[in-house]
Amino acid sequence: MVVADLNSERVYIFARNLGGALKASLHPNTEWRIAFDRDYAESEDFERRVGLEDRLIVSWPRPAPLYPGLTLGFRVLVVPDPEPRDEVPHAATLWCPTPPEGELAVFGVFLETDAGAFDVWQSRQAKPTEVLARVPRAGREDVVLAYAYESIVRVQPEVRTMTVPPVVPT
């Protein structure tokens, strides 16, 4: 799940199936980070369950622009669920189609400072990227959520773990 705060410049990314306990936060002028949610980290048995004293897992400086006016904030690889759930989505939930057999969905969270930068960057890519949502934020970076399908065979085993900073395609 991606949350673009309309009242500030922050963008949050978290896994819905973890109940919001773990999130990535992209702050405009500070280091980006992956950390446990404050409420979760302040629960009385956090240290025992997680084995950490601090909720921060890792932080890194904002990456250089991928293209003028466009920064790749995060990439998330999603393998199709072999047993789909009979889940009723929230009205604001956007879904992408199930990837074809043997492929996974690669989601990108892009921050766009120059209008149209994503479209220009995308037009120069060998494989098309589908825009799932655009969140315009007046006076702030717009957020573009896009996805593409990638062959599971091409994904290297080490990609199964979180890698920071995100890999920037060239």
Coordinates of C-alpha atoms in Angstrom, one line a residue:
M1 CA 0.0 0.0 0.0
V2 CA 1.3 3.5 -0.9
V3 CA 0.1 6.6 1.0
A4 CA 1.0 10.0 -0.3
D5 CA 0.4 12.5 2.4
L6 CA -1.4 15.5 0.7
N7 CA -0.7 17.8 3.7
S8 CA 3.1 17.2 3.7
E9 CA 5.8 15.9 1.3
R10 CA 6.0 12.5 2.9
V11 CA 5.3 9.2 1.1
Y12 CA 4.8 5.9 2.9
I13 CA 4.9 2.4 1.6
F14 CA 3.8 -0.5 3.7
A15 CA 2.6 -4.1 3.3
R16 CA -1.1 -4.4 4.1
N17 CA -0.7 -8.0 5.1
L18 CA 1.6 -6.9 8.0
G19 CA -1.1 -4.6 9.4
G20 CA 1.0 -1.5 8.8
A21 CA 3.7 -2.7 11.4
L22 CA 6.6 -2.1 8.9
K23 CA 6.9 0.8 6.6
A24 CA 9.2 2.7 4.3
S25 CA 9.0 6.4 4.5
L26 CA 10.3 8.8 1.9
H27 CA 10.9 12.2 3.4
P28 CA 11.7 15.2 1.1
N29 CA 14.9 16.6 2.8
T30 CA 16.0 13.9 5.1
E31 CA 17.2 10.3 4.8
W32 CA 14.7 7.7 3.6
R33 CA 14.1 4.8 5.9
I34 CA 12.5 1.5 6.6
A35 CA 11.2 1.2 10.2
F36 CA 8.6 -0.3 12.3
D37 CA 5.5 1.8 12.9
R38 CA 5.7 3.9 16.1
D39 CA 2.6 2.3 17.7
Y40 CA 3.9 -1.2 16.9
A41 CA 7.4 -0.3 18.2
E42 CA 6.0 1.1 21.4
S43 CA 4.0 -2.1 22.2
E44 CA 5.2 -3.7 25.4
D45 CA 6.8 -6.8 23.9
F46 CA 8.3 -5.2 20.7
E47 CA 11.9 -5.9 21.7
R48 CA 11.2 -9.5 22.6
R49 CA 9.2 -10.2 19.4
V50 CA 11.5 -8.4 17.0
G51 CA 14.9 -8.5 18.7
L52 CA 15.5 -4.8 18.2
E53 CA 15.7 -1.9 20.6
D54 CA 15.1 0.8 18.0
R55 CA 12.3 0.8 15.4
L56 CA 14.6 2.0 12.6
I57 CA 15.9 -0.9 10.4
V58 CA 17.8 1.0 7.8
S59 CA 18.1 4.5 6.3
W60 CA 19.7 5.9 3.2
P61 CA 20.1 9.2 1.4
R62 CA 17.6 10.1 -1.3
P63 CA 18.9 8.7 -4.5
A64 CA 19.9 10.9 -7.5
P65 CA 17.2 11.5 -10.1
L66 CA 16.5 8.6 -12.5
Y67 CA 15.7 11.2 -15.1
P68 CA 15.6 15.0 -14.8
G69 CA 12.6 15.8 -12.6
L70 CA 11.9 12.1 -11.7
T71 CA 13.2 10.0 -8.8
L72 CA 12.5 6.3 -8.3
G73 CA 11.4 6.1 -4.7
F74 CA 10.9 2.4 -4.3
R75 CA 10.5 -0.8 -6.2
V76 CA 8.4 -3.7 -4.9
L77 CA 8.4 -7.2 -6.4
V78 CA 5.1 -9.0 -6.0
V79 CA 4.7 -12.7 -6.8
P80 CA 1.2 -13.8 -7.7
D81 CA -0.7 -15.5 -4.8
P82 CA -1.2 -19.1 -5.8
E83 CA -4.4 -19.1 -3.6
P84 CA -6.3 -15.9 -4.2
R85 CA -8.3 -14.7 -1.3
D86 CA -12.0 -13.8 -1.3
E87 CA -11.2 -10.4 0.0
V88 CA -13.5 -7.4 -0.4
P89 CA -11.2 -4.5 -1.2
H90 CA -11.5 -1.0 0.3
A91 CA -13.2 1.4 -2.2
A92 CA -9.9 3.3 -2.6
T93 CA -7.9 0.2 -3.4
L94 CA -6.4 0.0 -6.9
W95 CA -5.6 -3.5 -8.3
C96 CA -3.3 -4.4 -11.2
P97 CA -4.2 -7.4 -13.3
T98 CA -2.7 -10.8 -12.3
P99 CA 0.6 -11.3 -14.0
P100 CA 0.8 -13.9 -16.8
E101 CA 2.1 -17.4 -15.9
G102 CA 5.8 -17.2 -15.0
E103 CA 5.9 -13.5 -14.3
L104 CA 5.7 -11.2 -11.4
A105 CA 4.6 -7.6 -11.0
V106 CA 7.3 -5.0 -10.4
F107 CA 5.8 -1.8 -8.8
G108 CA 7.6 1.5 -8.9
V109 CA 6.8 4.5 -6.7
F110 CA 8.1 7.5 -8.5
L111 CA 8.4 11.1 -7.3
E112 CA 7.9 13.6 -10.1
T113 CA 9.1 17.2 -9.7
D114 CA 8.6 18.2 -13.3
A115 CA 5.2 17.5 -14.9
G116 CA 5.5 14.9 -17.6
A117 CA 9.0 13.7 -16.6
F118 CA 7.6 10.2 -16.0
D119 CA 6.0 10.0 -19.4
V120 CA 9.2 11.1 -21.1
W121 CA 11.3 8.6 -19.2
Q122 CA 8.8 5.8 -19.8
S123 CA 8.7 6.5 -23.6
R124 CA 12.5 5.7 -23.7
Q125 CA 12.2 2.3 -21.9
A126 CA 12.3 -0.9 -23.9
K127 CA 9.5 -2.4 -21.9
P128 CA 6.3 -0.4 -21.2
T129 CA 5.3 0.5 -17.7
E130 CA 1.6 0.9 -16.9
V131 CA 0.5 3.8 -14.7
L132 CA -1.7 2.6 -11.9
A133 CA -2.2 5.9 -10.2
R134 CA -1.0 9.5 -10.2
V135 CA -1.3 11.6 -7.1
P136 CA -1.0 15.3 -7.9
R137 CA 0.1 17.3 -4.8
A138 CA 0.0 21.1 -5.4
G139 CA 3.4 22.7 -4.6
R140 CA 4.9 19.3 -3.9
E141 CA 6.3 16.3 -5.8
D142 CA 3.6 14.3 -7.6
V143 CA 3.5 10.6 -6.8
V144 CA 3.3 8.1 -9.8
L145 CA 2.6 4.5 -9.0
A146 CA 3.4 2.3 -12.0
Y147 CA 4.0 -1.4 -12.7
A148 CA 5.4 -3.7 -15.3
Y149 CA 5.6 -7.5 -15.5
E150 CA 9.0 -9.2 -15.3
S151 CA 9.9 -12.8 -15.9
I152 CA 10.5 -14.7 -12.7
V153 CA 13.4 -16.4 -14.3
R154 CA 15.2 -13.1 -14.7
V155 CA 14.8 -12.2 -11.0
Q156 CA 18.0 -13.2 -9.2
P157 CA 17.8 -15.1 -5.9
E158 CA 19.2 -12.3 -3.8
V159 CA 16.3 -10.1 -4.9
R160 CA 14.1 -12.1 -2.5
T161 CA 15.4 -10.0 0.3
M162 CA 15.0 -6.3 0.7
T163 CA 17.8 -4.3 -0.9
V164 CA 18.5 -0.7 -0.1
P165 CA 19.0 1.6 -1.9
P166 CA 16.5 0.6 -4.6
V167 CA 18.0 -0.5 -7.9
V168 CA 17.8 2.3 -10.5
P169 CA 17.1 1.1 -14.0
T170 CA 19.3 2.6 -16.7

